[in-house]
Coordinates of C-alpha atoms and ligand atoms in Angstrom, one line a residue:
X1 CA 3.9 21.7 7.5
X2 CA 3.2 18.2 7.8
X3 CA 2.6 15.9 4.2
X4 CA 1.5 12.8 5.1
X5 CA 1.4 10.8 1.3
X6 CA -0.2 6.9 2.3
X7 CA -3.1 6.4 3.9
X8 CA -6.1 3.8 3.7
X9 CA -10.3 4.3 4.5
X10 CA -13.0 1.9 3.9
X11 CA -12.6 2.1 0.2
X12 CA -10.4 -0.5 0.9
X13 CA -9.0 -2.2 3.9
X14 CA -9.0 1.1 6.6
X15 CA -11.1 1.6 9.3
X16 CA -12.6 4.7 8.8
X17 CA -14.8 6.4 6.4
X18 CA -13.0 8.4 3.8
X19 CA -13.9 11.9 5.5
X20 CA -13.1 10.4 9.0
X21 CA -9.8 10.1 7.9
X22 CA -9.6 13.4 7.0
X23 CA -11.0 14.8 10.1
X24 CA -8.5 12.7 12.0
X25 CA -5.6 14.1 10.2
X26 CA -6.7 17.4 10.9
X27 CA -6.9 16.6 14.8
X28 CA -3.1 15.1 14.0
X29 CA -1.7 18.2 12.4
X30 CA -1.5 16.7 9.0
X31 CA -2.0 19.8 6.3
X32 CA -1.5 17.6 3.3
X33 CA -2.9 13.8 2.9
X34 CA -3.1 11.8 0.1
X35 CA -5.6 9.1 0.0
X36 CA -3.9 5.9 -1.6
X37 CA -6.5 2.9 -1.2
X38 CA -5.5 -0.3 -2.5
X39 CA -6.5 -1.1 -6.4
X40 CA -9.4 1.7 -5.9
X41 CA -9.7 5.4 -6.4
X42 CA -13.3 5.2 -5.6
X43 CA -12.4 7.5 -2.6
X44 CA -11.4 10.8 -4.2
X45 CA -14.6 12.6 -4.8
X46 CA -14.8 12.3 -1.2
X47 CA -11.6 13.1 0.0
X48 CA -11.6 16.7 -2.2
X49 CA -14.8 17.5 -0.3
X50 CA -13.4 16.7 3.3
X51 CA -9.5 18.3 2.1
X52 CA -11.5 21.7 0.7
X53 CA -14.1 21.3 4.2
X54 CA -11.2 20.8 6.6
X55 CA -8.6 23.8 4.9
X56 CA -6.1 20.5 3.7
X57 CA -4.6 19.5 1.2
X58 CA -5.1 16.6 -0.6
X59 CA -3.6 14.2 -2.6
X60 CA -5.3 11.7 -5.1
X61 CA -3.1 8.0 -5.1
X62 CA -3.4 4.4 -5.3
X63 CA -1.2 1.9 -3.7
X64 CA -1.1 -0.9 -6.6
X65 CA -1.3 -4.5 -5.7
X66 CA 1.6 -6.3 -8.1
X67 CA 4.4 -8.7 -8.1
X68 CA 7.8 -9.4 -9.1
X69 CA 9.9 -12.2 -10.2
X70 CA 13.1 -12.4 -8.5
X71 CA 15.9 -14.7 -7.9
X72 CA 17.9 -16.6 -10.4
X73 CA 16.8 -18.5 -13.2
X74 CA 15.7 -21.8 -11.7
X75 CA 14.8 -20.4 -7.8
X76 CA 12.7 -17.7 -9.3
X77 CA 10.0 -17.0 -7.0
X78 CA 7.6 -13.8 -7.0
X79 CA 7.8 -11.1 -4.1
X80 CA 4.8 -8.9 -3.8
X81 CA 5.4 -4.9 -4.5
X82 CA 2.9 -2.4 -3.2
X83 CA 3.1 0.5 -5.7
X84 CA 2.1 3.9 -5.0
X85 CA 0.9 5.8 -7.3
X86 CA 0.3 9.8 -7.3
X87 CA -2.0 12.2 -9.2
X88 CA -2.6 9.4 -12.1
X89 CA -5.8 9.9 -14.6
X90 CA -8.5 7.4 -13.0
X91 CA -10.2 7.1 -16.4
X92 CA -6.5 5.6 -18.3
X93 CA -8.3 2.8 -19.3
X94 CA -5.3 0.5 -19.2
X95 CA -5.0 1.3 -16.0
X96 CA -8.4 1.0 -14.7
X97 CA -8.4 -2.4 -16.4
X98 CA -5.5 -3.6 -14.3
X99 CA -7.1 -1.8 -10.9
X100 CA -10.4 -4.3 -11.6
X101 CA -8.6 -7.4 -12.5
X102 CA -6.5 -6.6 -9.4
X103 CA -9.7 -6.1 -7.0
X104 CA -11.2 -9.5 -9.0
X105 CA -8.4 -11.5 -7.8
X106 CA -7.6 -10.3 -4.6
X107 CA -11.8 -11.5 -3.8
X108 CA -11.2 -14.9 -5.7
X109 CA -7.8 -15.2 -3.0
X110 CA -10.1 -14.0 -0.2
X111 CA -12.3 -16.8 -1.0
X112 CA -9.7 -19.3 -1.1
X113 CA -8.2 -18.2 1.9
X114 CA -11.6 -18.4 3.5
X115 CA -12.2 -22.2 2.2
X116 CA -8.8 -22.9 4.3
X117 CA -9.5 -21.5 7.1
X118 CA -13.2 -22.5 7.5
X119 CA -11.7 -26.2 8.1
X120 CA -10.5 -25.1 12.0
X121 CA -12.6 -22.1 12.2
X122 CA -16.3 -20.8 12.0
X123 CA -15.4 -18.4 9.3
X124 CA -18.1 -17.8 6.8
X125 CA -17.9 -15.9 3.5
X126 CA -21.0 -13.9 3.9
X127 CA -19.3 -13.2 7.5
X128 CA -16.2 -11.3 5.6
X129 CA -18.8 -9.6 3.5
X130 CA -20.5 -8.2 6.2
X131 CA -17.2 -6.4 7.7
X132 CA -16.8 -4.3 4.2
X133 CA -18.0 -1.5 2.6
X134 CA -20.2 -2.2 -0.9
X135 CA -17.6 -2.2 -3.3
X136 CA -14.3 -2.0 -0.9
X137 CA -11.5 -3.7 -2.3
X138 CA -11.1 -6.5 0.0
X139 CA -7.9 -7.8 1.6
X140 CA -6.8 -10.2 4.5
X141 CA -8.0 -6.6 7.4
X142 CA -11.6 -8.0 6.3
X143 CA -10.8 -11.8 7.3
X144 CA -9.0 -10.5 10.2
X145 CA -12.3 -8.3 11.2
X146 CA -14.3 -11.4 10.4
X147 CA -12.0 -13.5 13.2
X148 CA -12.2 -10.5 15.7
X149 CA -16.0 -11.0 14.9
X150 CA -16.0 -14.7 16.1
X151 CA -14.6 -14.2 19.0
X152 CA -10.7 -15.9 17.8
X153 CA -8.4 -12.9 17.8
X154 CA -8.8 -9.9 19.7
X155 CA -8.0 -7.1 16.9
X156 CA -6.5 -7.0 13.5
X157 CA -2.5 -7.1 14.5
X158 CA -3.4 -10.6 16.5
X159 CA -4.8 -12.2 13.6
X160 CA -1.5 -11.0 11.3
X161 CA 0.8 -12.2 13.9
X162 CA -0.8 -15.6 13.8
X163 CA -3.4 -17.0 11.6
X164 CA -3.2 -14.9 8.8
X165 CA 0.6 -14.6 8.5
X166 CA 2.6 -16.1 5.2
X167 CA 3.5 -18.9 8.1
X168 CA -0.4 -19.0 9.4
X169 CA -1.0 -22.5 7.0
X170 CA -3.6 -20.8 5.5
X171 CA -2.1 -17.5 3.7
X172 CA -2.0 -17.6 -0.3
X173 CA 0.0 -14.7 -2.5
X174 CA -2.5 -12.5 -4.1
X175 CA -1.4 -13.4 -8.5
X176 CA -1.8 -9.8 -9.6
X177 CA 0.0 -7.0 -12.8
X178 CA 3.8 -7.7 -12.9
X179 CA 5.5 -4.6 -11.1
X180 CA 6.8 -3.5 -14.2
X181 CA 3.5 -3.4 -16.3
X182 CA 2.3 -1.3 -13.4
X183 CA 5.1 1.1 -13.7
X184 CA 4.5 1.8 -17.8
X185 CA 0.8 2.1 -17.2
X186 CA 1.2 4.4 -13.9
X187 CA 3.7 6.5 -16.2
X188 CA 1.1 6.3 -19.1
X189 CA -1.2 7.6 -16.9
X190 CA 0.4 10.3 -15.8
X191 CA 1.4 9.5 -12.6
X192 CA 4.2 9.0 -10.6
X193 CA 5.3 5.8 -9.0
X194 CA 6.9 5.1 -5.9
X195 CA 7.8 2.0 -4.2
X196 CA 5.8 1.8 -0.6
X197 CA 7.5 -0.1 2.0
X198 CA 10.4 -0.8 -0.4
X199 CA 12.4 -3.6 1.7
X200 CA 9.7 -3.4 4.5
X201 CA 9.5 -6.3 7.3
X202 CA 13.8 -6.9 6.2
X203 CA 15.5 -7.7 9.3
X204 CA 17.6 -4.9 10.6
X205 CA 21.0 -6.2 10.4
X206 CA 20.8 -7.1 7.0
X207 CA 23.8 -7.3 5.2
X208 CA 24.3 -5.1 2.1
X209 CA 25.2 -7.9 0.5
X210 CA 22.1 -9.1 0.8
X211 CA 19.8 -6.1 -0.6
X212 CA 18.6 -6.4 -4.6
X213 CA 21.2 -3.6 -6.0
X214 CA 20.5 -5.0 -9.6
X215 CA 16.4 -5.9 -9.2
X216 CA 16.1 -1.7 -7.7
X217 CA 18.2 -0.7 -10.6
X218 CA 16.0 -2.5 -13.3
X219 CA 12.5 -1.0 -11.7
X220 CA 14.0 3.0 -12.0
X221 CA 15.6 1.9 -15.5
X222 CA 11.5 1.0 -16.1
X223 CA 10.4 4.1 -14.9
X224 CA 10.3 3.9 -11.1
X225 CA 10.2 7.8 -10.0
X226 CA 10.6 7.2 -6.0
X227 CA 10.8 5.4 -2.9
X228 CA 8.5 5.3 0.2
X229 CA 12.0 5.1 2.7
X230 CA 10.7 6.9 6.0
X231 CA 7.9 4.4 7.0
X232 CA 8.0 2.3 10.4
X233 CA 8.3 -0.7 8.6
X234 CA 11.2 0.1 6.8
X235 CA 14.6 -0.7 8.9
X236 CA 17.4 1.6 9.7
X237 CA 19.7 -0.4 7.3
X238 CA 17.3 -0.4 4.4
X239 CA 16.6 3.4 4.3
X240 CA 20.1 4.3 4.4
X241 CA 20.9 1.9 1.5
X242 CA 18.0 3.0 -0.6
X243 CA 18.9 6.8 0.4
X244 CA 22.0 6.3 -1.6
X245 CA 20.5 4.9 -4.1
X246 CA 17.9 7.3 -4.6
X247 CA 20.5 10.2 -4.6
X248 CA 22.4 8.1 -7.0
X249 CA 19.3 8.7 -9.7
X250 CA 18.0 11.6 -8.7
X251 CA 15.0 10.1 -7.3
X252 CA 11.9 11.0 -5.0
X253 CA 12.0 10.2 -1.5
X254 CA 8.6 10.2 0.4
X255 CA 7.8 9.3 4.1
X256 CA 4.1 8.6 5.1
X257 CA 2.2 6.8 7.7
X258 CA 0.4 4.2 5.8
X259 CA -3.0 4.7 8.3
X260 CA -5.2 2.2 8.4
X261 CA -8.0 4.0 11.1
X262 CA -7.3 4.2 15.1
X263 CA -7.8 0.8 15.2
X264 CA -7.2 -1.3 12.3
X265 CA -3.3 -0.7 13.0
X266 CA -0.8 1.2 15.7
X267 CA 0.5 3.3 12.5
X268 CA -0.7 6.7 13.3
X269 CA -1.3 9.9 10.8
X270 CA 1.9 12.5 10.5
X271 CA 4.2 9.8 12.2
X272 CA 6.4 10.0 9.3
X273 CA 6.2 12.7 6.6
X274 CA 6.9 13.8 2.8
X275 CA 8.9 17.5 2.2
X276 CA 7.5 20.0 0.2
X277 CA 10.0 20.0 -2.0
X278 CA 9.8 16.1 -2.7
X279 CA 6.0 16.9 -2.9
X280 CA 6.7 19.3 -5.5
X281 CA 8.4 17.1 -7.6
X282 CA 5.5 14.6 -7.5
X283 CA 3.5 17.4 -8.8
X284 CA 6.1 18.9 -11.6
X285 CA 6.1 15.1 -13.3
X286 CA 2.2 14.2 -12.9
X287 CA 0.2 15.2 -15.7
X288 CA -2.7 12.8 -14.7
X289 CA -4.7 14.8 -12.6
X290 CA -4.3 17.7 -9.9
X291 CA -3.5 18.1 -6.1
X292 CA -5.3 19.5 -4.3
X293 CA -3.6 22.2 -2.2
Ligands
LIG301 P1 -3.2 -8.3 1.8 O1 -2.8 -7.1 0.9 O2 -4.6 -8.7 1.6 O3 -2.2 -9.4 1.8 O4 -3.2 -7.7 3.3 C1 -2.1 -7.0 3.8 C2 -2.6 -5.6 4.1 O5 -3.2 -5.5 5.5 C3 -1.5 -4.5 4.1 O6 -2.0 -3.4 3.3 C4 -1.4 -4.1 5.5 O7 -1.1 -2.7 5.6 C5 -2.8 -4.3 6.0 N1 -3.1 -4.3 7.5 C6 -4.1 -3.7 8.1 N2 -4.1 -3.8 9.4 C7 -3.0 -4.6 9.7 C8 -2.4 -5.1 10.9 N3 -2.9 -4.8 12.1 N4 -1.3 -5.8 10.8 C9 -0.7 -6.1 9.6 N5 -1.2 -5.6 8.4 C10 -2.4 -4.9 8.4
LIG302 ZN1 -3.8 -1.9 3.5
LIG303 FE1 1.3 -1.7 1.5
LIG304 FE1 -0.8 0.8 2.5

């Protein structure tokens, strides 16, 4: 049984259509999927139909664009959390209110972004338009797409290694819900919220000193239900730290692939995987809306 709980479509910043990426987790052996498009959940209808067409399983989630403050008083600076959040009710009105403002401001950063970059390059707005979907929620793939486009990168990963990275000279932080907000509203929602990627990109000899014992600690005393540790951008060092700390609060522990489409990135469907009984969990403390299965 393979439960494969993150995974993107053109709803937001994947490759494929929503029911293409339920026909390619079939062909991957994935039985369970949950769909978990940034800020949107404008895929669902579609993924129940392609789950109940294909004999899977599926999972309605969001991955929730917010940020946090960190560091001490006078160095604080803000990190950005990707929140996943399971079986939630898409018509919480709080919550859809935070899912728009998110999409609003991730377009007005995509436009600044562009403005920066159309200085060195030929990069047009209605050029990044044209590599989304109607109503996608848009994110730095479709600028990425739009440089593949032109001719400047070859792919998507190209462009992230270089133009588009926080060091590219032309990168700007997305200023989205505060992680904690998102937490309450995913809660009052009835959904459950687990940290993607928690520590993701963090070199792998990091030191335990160095990893945020008291920031973690605050978030589950918030209402943080889980975190995302078996994902390939998580290091060795990380998940066994955040292991321990999920055992030491009883916590959910997921592992997912985080898909993006064949070719929007090398992460590939069923590479890492959720238990049943983790999956369960999820289920027991949603009262949002239903899986699927
Ligand atoms: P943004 O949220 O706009 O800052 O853009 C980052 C998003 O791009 C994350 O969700 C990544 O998973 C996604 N992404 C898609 N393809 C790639 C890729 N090839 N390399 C890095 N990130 C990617
Ligand atoms: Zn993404
Ligand atoms: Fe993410
Ligand atoms: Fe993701």
């Amino acid at each position: 049984m393979i439960i494969d709980l993150h995974s993107h479509s053109t709803r937001s910043d994947g490759k494929e259509s929503v029911t293409e990426v339920f026909e390619q987790a079939a062909l991957a052996g994935v039985n369970i999927l949950a769909l978990t498009d940034h800020d949107t959940t404008s895929g669902w209808d579609e993924a129940a139909a392609a789950a109940n067409r294909l004999g899977m399983g599926f999972v309605p989630g969001i991955e929730v664009t917010t940020r946090a403050k960190v560091g001490r008083e006078g160095r604080e600076h803000f990190i950005s959390v990707h929140m996943l959040a399971y079986l939630p009710d898409p018509n919480h009105s709080a919550l859809a209110g935070v899912l728009g403002d998110s999409v609003a401001t991730r377009e007005i950063r995509a436009k600044a972004m562009v403005d920066l970059m159309a200085v060195d390059y030929d990069i047009t707005w209605e050029l990044v338009l044209e590599q989304l979907e109607p109503g996608a929620t848009i994110g730095r793939p479709a600028l990425a797409d739009a440089l593949e486009k032109l001719g400047v990168v070859a792919n998507r990963s190209e462009a992230f290694d270089s133009i588009l990275s926080k060091h590219g000279g032309y990168y700007i932080p997305t200023e989205t819900t505060n992680v904690f907000e998102a937490i309450t509203l995913i809660r009052e929602a009835g959904g459950v919220p687990v940290i993607a990627h928690p520590l993701g990109g963090a070199p792998d000899n990091l030191d335990r000193g160095d990893l945020p014992q008291e920031h973690f600690e605050k978030l589950i005393a918030g209402g943080l239900a889980g975190f995302e540790v078996y994902h390939r951008e998580v290091p060795e060092v990380a998940r066994q730290w955040l292991l321990s700390l999920a055992a030491k609060h009883d916590l959910i522990v997921t592992g997912s692939s985080d898909y993006h489409g064949l070719t929007g990135k090398p992460n590939r469907l069923g590479e890492n995987s959720t238990s049943r009984e983790m999956l369960d969990r999820i289920i027991e403390m949603a009262s949002g809306v239903e899986a699927q299965l």
